[in-house]
Short mmCIF file of C-alpha atoms and ligand atoms in Angstrom, two decimals:
data_model
loop_
_atom_site.label_atom_id
_atom_site.label_comp_id
_atom_site.label_asym_id
_atom_site.label_seq_id
_atom_site.Cartn_x
_atom_site.Cartn_y
_atom_site.Cartn_z
CA UNK A 1 -30.02 0.02 -12.25
CA UNK A 2 -26.53 -1.62 -10.59
CA UNK A 3 -25.44 -4.11 -12.56
CA UNK A 4 -23.29 -7.38 -10.73
CA UNK A 5 -20.00 -8.15 -12.71
CA UNK A 6 -17.55 -10.41 -12.78
CA UNK A 7 -13.80 -9.76 -14.34
CA UNK A 8 -12.32 -12.22 -12.81
CA UNK A 9 -10.36 -15.09 -14.86
CA UNK A 10 -12.16 -17.91 -16.56
CA UNK A 11 -13.50 -20.75 -13.22
CA UNK A 12 -12.25 -18.46 -10.67
CA UNK A 13 -14.56 -18.35 -7.56
CA UNK A 14 -16.52 -15.01 -7.40
CA UNK A 15 -17.85 -13.57 -4.34
CA UNK A 16 -20.59 -12.43 -7.07
CA UNK A 17 -21.76 -15.72 -7.88
CA UNK A 18 -24.65 -16.71 -7.71
CA UNK A 19 -25.91 -13.69 -9.64
CA UNK A 20 -28.67 -12.51 -7.97
CA UNK A 21 -29.21 -15.68 -7.01
CA UNK A 22 -29.62 -16.59 -3.04
CA UNK A 23 -27.46 -18.69 -1.67
CA UNK A 24 -28.37 -22.36 -1.17
CA UNK A 25 -26.95 -24.10 1.91
CA UNK A 26 -26.90 -27.70 -0.13
CA UNK A 27 -25.20 -25.91 -2.77
CA UNK A 28 -22.41 -24.14 -0.14
CA UNK A 29 -21.77 -27.24 1.92
CA UNK A 30 -21.14 -29.41 -1.25
CA UNK A 31 -18.45 -26.91 -2.44
CA UNK A 32 -16.54 -27.00 0.85
CA UNK A 33 -17.78 -24.46 3.33
CA UNK A 34 -18.02 -24.48 6.74
CA UNK A 35 -15.21 -27.62 7.02
CA UNK A 36 -13.66 -28.49 9.80
CA UNK A 37 -10.57 -26.69 10.98
CA UNK A 38 -7.89 -29.03 11.75
CA UNK A 39 -5.43 -26.04 11.99
CA UNK A 40 -6.19 -22.73 12.29
CA UNK A 41 -2.61 -21.89 12.77
CA UNK A 42 -1.77 -23.27 9.26
CA UNK A 43 -4.88 -21.18 7.78
CA UNK A 44 -3.55 -18.19 9.50
CA UNK A 45 0.00 -18.56 7.69
CA UNK A 46 -1.43 -18.94 4.68
CA UNK A 47 -3.52 -15.98 4.88
CA UNK A 48 0.04 -14.04 6.09
CA UNK A 49 1.58 -15.67 3.26
CA UNK A 50 -1.11 -13.69 0.43
CA UNK A 51 -0.70 -10.21 1.89
CA UNK A 52 -5.08 -10.34 2.64
CA UNK A 53 -5.73 -6.38 3.42
CA UNK A 54 -8.65 -5.96 5.16
CA UNK A 55 -12.06 -4.58 3.29
CA UNK A 56 -13.17 -2.02 5.63
CA UNK A 57 -11.39 0.94 4.33
CA UNK A 58 -7.62 0.75 5.80
CA UNK A 59 -6.63 -1.86 3.96
CA UNK A 60 -4.71 -3.42 7.24
CA UNK A 61 -2.92 -6.46 6.99
CA UNK A 62 -5.84 -9.41 7.74
CA UNK A 63 -3.48 -11.46 9.68
CA UNK A 64 -2.10 -8.68 11.87
CA UNK A 65 -5.28 -8.13 13.25
CA UNK A 66 -5.33 -11.79 13.69
CA UNK A 67 -3.00 -12.77 15.08
CA UNK A 68 -3.15 -9.69 17.84
CA UNK A 69 -5.72 -11.22 18.51
CA UNK A 70 -5.19 -14.57 18.73
CA UNK A 71 -1.88 -13.79 21.40
CA UNK A 72 -4.07 -11.35 23.27
CA UNK A 73 -4.01 -12.52 27.35
CA UNK A 74 -5.68 -15.57 28.45
CA UNK A 75 -9.15 -14.31 28.52
CA UNK A 76 -12.52 -14.92 26.43
CA UNK A 77 -12.01 -12.95 22.72
CA UNK A 78 -14.90 -11.42 20.26
CA UNK A 79 -15.10 -11.49 16.65
CA UNK A 80 -17.36 -8.84 14.57
CA UNK A 81 -18.40 -9.54 11.42
CA UNK A 82 -18.61 -6.10 9.93
CA UNK A 83 -21.10 -4.98 7.50
CA UNK A 84 -22.01 -1.86 8.02
CA UNK A 85 -20.70 0.51 5.26
CA UNK A 86 -21.62 4.26 6.16
CA UNK A 87 -20.30 5.40 2.83
CA UNK A 88 -23.07 6.10 0.06
CA UNK A 89 -21.20 5.12 -2.56
CA UNK A 90 -20.89 1.39 -0.95
CA UNK A 91 -23.58 -1.45 -1.46
CA UNK A 92 -20.94 -4.66 -1.27
CA UNK A 93 -20.99 -5.20 2.26
CA UNK A 94 -25.07 -5.22 2.41
CA UNK A 95 -25.18 -6.69 -1.33
CA UNK A 96 -22.86 -10.14 0.28
CA UNK A 97 -24.52 -10.17 3.37
CA UNK A 98 -28.50 -9.82 1.63
CA UNK A 99 -26.71 -12.67 -1.01
CA UNK A 100 -24.19 -14.59 0.28
CA UNK A 101 -24.87 -15.05 3.95
CA UNK A 102 -23.37 -18.30 4.56
CA UNK A 103 -19.76 -17.30 3.20
CA UNK A 104 -19.64 -14.67 6.12
CA UNK A 105 -20.37 -16.85 8.76
CA UNK A 106 -18.32 -19.38 7.48
CA UNK A 107 -15.56 -17.08 7.28
CA UNK A 108 -16.77 -15.66 10.94
CA UNK A 109 -16.00 -19.07 13.27
CA UNK A 110 -13.33 -18.90 11.08
CA UNK A 111 -11.47 -16.60 12.22
CA UNK A 112 -12.90 -17.39 15.79
CA UNK A 113 -11.09 -20.20 15.49
CA UNK A 114 -8.10 -18.72 14.71
CA UNK A 115 -8.34 -16.11 17.42
CA UNK A 116 -9.85 -18.50 19.67
CA UNK A 117 -13.08 -16.47 20.18
CA UNK A 118 -16.11 -18.39 21.64
CA UNK A 119 -18.25 -14.99 20.65
CA UNK A 120 -19.06 -13.77 16.98
CA UNK A 121 -21.91 -10.98 15.95
CA UNK A 122 -23.11 -10.28 12.61
CA UNK A 123 -23.44 -6.09 12.55
CA UNK A 124 -25.53 -4.61 10.52
CA UNK A 125 -27.94 -2.20 9.65
CA UNK A 126 -29.63 -3.37 6.29
CA UNK A 127 -33.19 -5.18 7.34
CA UNK A 128 -32.65 -7.49 4.12
CA UNK A 129 -29.29 -8.56 5.31
CA UNK A 130 -30.24 -8.52 8.67
CA UNK A 131 -33.18 -11.74 7.25
CA UNK A 132 -30.74 -13.02 5.20
CA UNK A 133 -28.16 -13.42 8.20
CA UNK A 134 -31.00 -14.84 10.35
CA UNK A 135 -32.30 -17.99 7.68
CA UNK A 136 -28.70 -18.77 7.29
CA UNK A 137 -27.92 -19.22 10.83
CA UNK A 138 -30.90 -21.85 11.13
CA UNK A 139 -29.61 -23.45 8.08
CA UNK A 140 -25.93 -23.93 9.81
CA UNK A 141 -24.36 -24.33 13.14
CA UNK A 142 -21.41 -22.71 13.70
CA UNK A 143 -19.10 -23.89 16.19
CA UNK A 144 -19.24 -20.77 17.50
CA UNK A 145 -22.34 -18.54 19.02
CA UNK A 146 -23.09 -15.76 16.84
CA UNK A 147 -25.50 -13.37 17.15
CA UNK A 148 -27.01 -10.54 15.20
CA UNK A 149 -26.25 -6.95 15.98
CA UNK A 150 -28.72 -4.08 14.27
CA UNK A 151 -27.49 -0.20 14.18
CA UNK A 152 -28.46 2.51 12.42
CA UNK A 153 -27.24 3.43 9.05
CA UNK A 154 -24.57 6.63 9.12
CA UNK A 155 -21.09 7.16 7.73
CA UNK A 156 -19.33 6.91 11.40
CA UNK A 157 -20.71 3.95 12.81
CA UNK A 158 -18.98 1.58 10.50
CA UNK A 159 -16.05 2.54 12.40
CA UNK A 160 -14.43 -0.23 14.76
CA UNK A 161 -14.54 1.25 17.77
CA UNK A 162 -18.01 2.21 17.12
CA UNK A 163 -19.23 -1.21 15.81
CA UNK A 164 -17.44 -2.17 19.67
CA UNK A 165 -19.74 0.57 21.39
CA UNK A 166 -22.79 -0.56 19.63
CA UNK A 167 -22.21 -4.23 19.99
CA UNK A 168 -21.60 -3.21 24.09
CA UNK A 169 -25.19 -1.57 24.05
CA UNK A 170 -23.76 2.08 23.42
CA UNK A 171 -24.86 4.26 20.53
CA UNK A 172 -22.88 3.47 17.44
CA UNK A 173 -20.84 6.22 17.49
CA UNK A 174 -16.39 5.53 17.57
CA UNK A 175 -14.37 6.75 20.69
CA UNK A 176 -11.08 7.51 21.00
CA UNK A 177 -7.59 5.16 20.46
CA UNK A 178 -6.11 3.78 22.33
CA UNK A 179 -7.16 1.30 23.11
CA UNK A 180 -7.94 0.05 20.01
CA UNK A 181 -10.87 -3.66 19.71
CA UNK A 182 -8.04 -5.95 19.39
CA UNK A 183 -6.61 -4.89 22.67
CA UNK A 184 -9.91 -4.20 24.71
CA UNK A 185 -13.38 -4.72 22.74
CA UNK A 186 -16.80 -6.18 23.13
CA UNK A 187 -17.03 -6.36 27.23
CA UNK A 188 -13.73 -5.32 27.49
CA UNK A 189 -11.90 -9.01 25.49
CA UNK A 190 -10.16 -8.60 22.85
CA UNK A 191 -12.01 -8.15 19.64
CA UNK A 192 -11.37 -8.93 16.16
CA UNK A 193 -13.52 -6.40 14.56
CA UNK A 194 -13.61 -7.84 10.12
CA UNK A 195 -15.25 -6.48 7.05
CA UNK A 196 -17.81 -8.43 5.64
CA UNK A 197 -15.62 -8.69 2.96
CA UNK A 198 -12.31 -9.49 4.41
CA UNK A 199 -14.58 -12.31 6.03
CA UNK A 200 -15.94 -13.69 3.34
CA UNK A 201 -12.26 -13.69 1.26
CA UNK A 202 -10.82 -16.10 4.62
CA UNK A 203 -13.94 -18.35 3.72
CA UNK A 204 -13.59 -19.00 -0.20
CA UNK A 205 -9.48 -19.58 0.59
CA UNK A 206 -9.67 -21.64 2.88
CA UNK A 207 -12.25 -23.95 0.31
CA UNK A 208 -10.37 -23.06 -1.99
CA UNK A 209 -6.50 -23.23 -1.19
CA UNK A 210 -5.67 -23.71 -4.77
CA UNK A 211 -6.75 -19.66 -5.33
CA UNK A 212 -5.87 -18.29 -2.32
CA UNK A 213 -3.44 -15.66 -3.97
CA UNK A 214 -6.15 -14.57 -6.23
CA UNK A 215 -8.91 -14.68 -4.00
CA UNK A 216 -6.46 -12.66 -1.49
CA UNK A 217 -5.38 -9.63 -4.13
CA UNK A 218 -9.72 -9.55 -5.90
CA UNK A 219 -11.66 -6.70 -4.73
CA UNK A 220 -14.96 -5.92 -4.21
CA UNK A 221 -15.90 -2.37 -5.78
CA UNK A 222 -18.31 -0.08 -6.12
CA UNK A 223 -18.56 1.81 -9.34
CA UNK A 224 -21.44 4.83 -9.91
CA UNK A 225 -21.52 8.50 -11.30
CA UNK A 226 -24.08 11.16 -11.34
CA UNK A 227 -26.23 10.48 -14.76
CA UNK A 228 -27.57 8.28 -17.34
CA UNK A 229 -24.83 5.59 -17.48
CA UNK A 230 -25.13 3.11 -14.75
CA UNK A 231 -23.66 2.12 -11.45
CA UNK A 232 -22.63 -1.82 -10.51
CA UNK A 233 -21.13 -3.30 -8.24
CA UNK A 234 -17.89 -5.59 -9.20
CA UNK A 235 -15.38 -8.36 -8.71
CA UNK A 236 -12.13 -7.38 -10.05
CA UNK A 237 -8.61 -8.70 -10.32
CA UNK A 238 -5.61 -6.80 -8.03
CA UNK A 239 -4.76 -4.13 -10.24
CA UNK A 240 -7.10 -3.26 -12.65
CA UNK A 241 -7.33 0.24 -14.19
CA UNK A 242 -9.74 2.08 -13.43
CA UNK A 243 -10.12 2.69 -16.55
CA UNK A 244 -11.20 -0.66 -17.19
CA UNK A 245 -13.79 0.05 -14.22
CA UNK A 246 -15.40 3.23 -16.07
CA UNK A 247 -15.59 1.73 -19.17
CA UNK A 248 -17.86 -0.82 -17.61
CA UNK A 249 -20.34 1.11 -15.69
CA UNK A 250 -20.49 3.53 -18.65
CA UNK A 251 -18.37 6.63 -17.18
CA UNK A 252 -15.35 5.98 -20.06
CA UNK A 253 -15.75 10.11 -20.62
CA UNK A 254 -14.88 9.98 -17.41
CA UNK A 255 -12.84 13.64 -16.35
CA UNK A 256 -12.13 13.18 -13.06
CA UNK A 257 -12.83 9.85 -10.07
CA UNK A 258 -13.68 10.22 -6.61
CA UNK A 259 -11.75 7.49 -4.62
CA UNK A 260 -12.10 5.42 -1.51
CA UNK A 261 -16.06 6.13 -1.11
CA UNK A 262 -15.64 10.33 -0.06
CA UNK A 263 -12.18 8.62 2.14
CA UNK A 264 -9.40 9.19 -1.08
CA UNK A 265 -9.85 12.00 -2.47
CA UNK A 266 -10.61 13.67 -5.83
CA UNK A 267 -8.53 13.05 -8.72
CA UNK A 268 -8.77 14.52 -12.06
CA UNK A 269 -5.58 14.34 -14.89
CA UNK A 270 -4.06 11.06 -14.99
CA UNK A 271 -6.88 8.75 -13.23
CA UNK A 272 -6.86 6.36 -16.30
CA UNK A 273 -3.17 5.29 -16.07
CA UNK A 274 -4.63 4.28 -11.91
CA UNK A 275 -4.27 1.18 -11.18
CA UNK A 276 -6.53 -0.66 -7.80
CA UNK A 277 -4.00 -1.69 -5.83
CA UNK A 278 -3.37 0.03 -2.36
CA UNK A 279 0.07 1.17 -2.43
CA UNK A 280 -0.38 2.23 -6.19
CA UNK A 281 -2.87 4.84 -4.55
CA UNK A 282 -1.55 5.70 -1.92
CA UNK A 283 1.82 6.98 -3.92
CA UNK A 284 -0.78 8.85 -6.31
CA UNK A 285 -2.04 10.31 -3.09
CA UNK A 286 -5.28 9.08 -2.97
CA UNK A 287 -6.47 5.60 -1.00
CA UNK A 288 -8.71 2.92 -1.64
CA UNK A 289 -10.64 3.10 1.18
CA UNK A 290 -13.66 0.31 0.56
CA UNK A 291 -13.18 0.18 -2.75
CA UNK A 292 -16.16 2.49 -3.84
CA UNK A 293 -15.31 4.88 -6.95
CA UNK A 294 -17.73 7.94 -8.43
CA UNK A 295 -16.73 8.98 -11.84
CA UNK A 296 -17.58 12.70 -13.17
CA UNK A 297 -18.93 13.38 -15.91
CA UNK A 298 -17.26 16.52 -17.86
CA UNK A 299 -20.07 18.29 -17.05
CA UNK A 300 -19.68 18.24 -13.32
CA UNK A 301 -17.99 20.56 -12.10
CA UNK A 302 -15.08 18.79 -9.44
CA UNK A 303 -15.78 22.12 -6.92
CA UNK A 304 -19.28 20.98 -6.74
CA UNK A 305 -19.02 17.48 -6.45
CA UNK A 306 -16.31 18.33 -3.73
CA UNK A 307 -18.58 20.75 -2.28
CA UNK A 308 -21.71 18.43 -1.85
CA UNK A 309 -18.81 15.63 -0.16
CA UNK A 310 -17.76 18.11 2.13
CA UNK A 311 -20.80 18.82 3.24
CA UNK A 312 -22.24 15.41 3.51
CA UNK A 313 -19.43 14.77 5.87
CA UNK A 314 -20.16 17.90 7.81
CA UNK A 315 -23.89 16.69 8.56
CA UNK A 316 -22.59 13.20 9.30
CA UNK A 317 -20.04 13.61 11.87
CA UNK A 318 -20.55 12.74 15.30
CA UNK A 319 -20.47 15.66 16.27
CA UNK A 320 -18.00 13.80 19.12
CA UNK A 321 -14.57 16.27 18.19
CA UNK A 322 -14.94 20.00 18.93
CA UNK A 323 -12.04 19.80 16.23
CA UNK A 324 -14.34 17.92 13.98
CA UNK A 325 -17.90 19.88 14.85
CA UNK A 326 -15.54 23.27 13.47
CA UNK A 327 -12.90 21.28 10.66
CA UNK A 328 -15.59 19.82 8.38
CA UNK A 329 -17.76 22.74 8.86
CA UNK A 330 -15.70 25.70 8.29
CA UNK A 331 -14.30 23.17 5.03
CA UNK A 332 -17.62 22.72 3.96
CA UNK A 333 -19.45 26.12 4.22
CA UNK A 334 -15.78 27.85 2.85
CA UNK A 335 -16.41 25.39 -0.41
CA UNK A 336 -19.86 26.25 -0.71
CA UNK A 337 -18.94 29.80 -1.16
CA UNK A 338 -16.20 29.21 -3.81
CA UNK A 339 -18.84 26.98 -5.79
CA UNK A 340 -21.24 29.78 -5.49
CA UNK A 341 -18.30 32.08 -6.23
CA UNK A 342 -18.32 33.96 -3.13
CA UNK A 343 -15.27 32.91 -1.33
CA UNK A 344 -13.35 35.80 0.32
CA UNK A 345 -9.56 36.15 -1.44
CA UNK A 346 -7.79 34.55 1.35
CA UNK A 347 -10.06 31.36 1.08
CA UNK A 348 -8.19 28.93 -1.09
CA UNK A 349 -5.08 29.85 1.47
CA UNK A 350 -7.62 28.43 4.73
CA UNK A 351 -8.89 25.69 2.80
CA UNK A 352 -5.22 24.67 1.68
CA UNK A 353 -4.27 25.10 5.43
CA UNK A 354 -6.98 23.31 7.19
CA UNK A 355 -7.13 20.16 4.65
CA UNK A 356 -2.70 20.03 6.20
CA UNK A 357 -3.67 20.65 9.67
CA UNK A 358 -6.90 18.34 10.23
CA UNK A 359 -6.15 14.78 9.24
CA UNK A 360 -5.53 12.40 11.94
CA UNK A 361 -6.95 14.54 14.45
CA UNK A 362 -10.74 13.44 15.02
CA UNK A 363 -11.35 10.16 16.66
CA UNK A 364 -12.18 8.66 13.28
CA UNK A 365 -11.85 9.41 9.78
CA UNK A 366 -14.63 11.15 9.09
CA UNK A 367 -12.35 14.26 9.32
CA UNK A 368 -9.37 12.70 7.25
CA UNK A 369 -12.09 12.07 4.78
CA UNK A 370 -12.87 15.68 4.31
CA UNK A 371 -9.51 17.17 4.65
CA UNK A 372 -8.31 14.63 1.38
CA UNK A 373 -11.72 16.06 -0.66
CA UNK A 374 -10.46 19.91 -0.27
CA UNK A 375 -6.61 18.93 -0.61
CA UNK A 376 -6.93 16.93 -3.48
CA UNK A 377 -10.02 19.22 -5.38
CA UNK A 378 -6.64 22.19 -4.61
CA UNK A 379 -4.08 19.59 -6.17
CA UNK A 380 -5.39 18.82 -8.94
CA UNK A 381 -8.03 21.59 -10.18
CA UNK A 382 -6.44 24.95 -8.98
CA UNK A 383 -7.74 26.70 -11.74
CA UNK A 384 -11.34 25.32 -11.20
CA UNK A 385 -11.55 26.83 -7.95
CA UNK A 386 -10.26 29.70 -9.04
CA UNK A 387 -12.58 30.77 -11.65
CA UNK A 388 -15.43 29.60 -9.30
CA UNK A 389 -13.96 32.55 -7.29
CA UNK A 390 -13.90 35.30 -9.79
CA UNK A 391 -16.76 34.47 -11.69
CA UNK A 392 -19.17 31.39 -9.84
CA UNK A 393 -19.97 28.01 -12.36
CA UNK A 394 -23.46 27.42 -13.33
CA UNK A 395 -23.61 24.00 -12.72
CA UNK A 396 -22.70 24.36 -9.36
CA UNK A 397 -25.84 27.08 -8.83
CA UNK A 398 -28.34 25.92 -6.22
CA UNK A 399 -26.00 22.42 -5.54
CA UNK A 400 -24.20 21.18 -2.78
CA UNK A 401 -27.31 19.53 -1.16
CA UNK A 402 -26.29 17.60 1.92
CA UNK A 403 -27.81 14.41 1.70
CA UNK A 404 -25.11 13.19 -0.13
CA UNK A 405 -28.01 12.31 -3.12
CA UNK A 406 -25.22 12.31 -6.00
CA UNK A 407 -22.83 9.37 -4.24
CA UNK A 408 -25.24 7.05 -3.57
CA UNK A 409 -25.77 3.22 -4.47
CA UNK A 410 -28.55 1.31 -4.74
CA UNK A 411 -27.91 -2.41 -3.85
CA UNK A 412 -28.59 -4.40 -6.15
S1 SF4 B 501 -13.78 12.75 13.79
FE1 SF4 B 501 -16.12 13.32 13.97
S2 SF4 B 501 -17.48 11.94 13.17
FE2 SF4 B 501 -15.18 11.07 13.88
S3 SF4 B 501 -15.34 10.51 16.40
FE3 SF4 B 501 -14.87 12.53 16.13
S4 SF4 B 501 -17.27 13.95 15.84
FE4 SF4 B 501 -17.29 11.87 15.30
#
């Protein structure tokens, strides 16, 4: 069961409202939605001033991406609302598309106006999200032509170069960069690929300019953990401590957290002091990524959890880059052996070396995620890893399925 919560101050607009209900077009218009945009550059400047960062995972400044497409050489431009969230522990994109399609479409048409795009796409893999978006398109008349593109639900399908490839009719697999989509994207045109949460925040910033700073700072987070405690989708102010988030979903006794879906690694002692903040999490060696947090109970074994995450990532490799196929395979196999208490004497040295050498060598972030999981496990739980090598671990026996079930959260 996944709960839906807003921790924003009273009176602030929440992307999670209306809770549990559909988005009513009349109410959306009455609240200032789809208002004409007379001065696109002024809105872009406002976005830049707030420091809004993209919510797909990399946390890149939204205004920089918008300006890169706007300032490209003359010619057609394209904008894409990316609603495909490959992280199994994230549900925010599907929730937004299912329940608030208008705020996403509004953000998309504003992005088109700011970049000069005449063509837009909504990219998704979820049936209910597709129905909601198609219905919303019949209720509104955005100035830009918007089409829906279906994709598969895989870990890499939402990576921005995979998005471009799929919208162009190819497989949803990443490509080598450069060029980046803002240089050459859909049909070769400069393309903005923006996460649906980013676009929703743009729409709210435009209709509620007095709230722009708090809208830009707030985050949608998906919270989960194994066992009887719950999962949650929450909207929270910037800087909210992770302990508050763990308490919210009943995981207040957690001993560790997997950050950023699987992208931000594993964090042990001291996790309760971490705030939800891109820069602070980066300083701490982690990453906020897509805003998904998975908490570990005292009885969960961090070695087993890391082994499951690495096995899942190895299974999700698009098998395009040799270094990813061999790298994720070696990380997963060695860690699985370690979890079973069967790793050789040099296994820890190998894992440490690979976790340092592999990041940045694949065409997408999957290999980086696997390496970060392993590196952070060795940094935060060296004693647990060592104990497995000596005597194995009852909690890990029979573990390490590749389906990522532990991390999968149902969409509320
Ligand atoms: S790094 Fe791995 S998942 Fe990413 S494109 Fe290369 S093979 Fe595919």
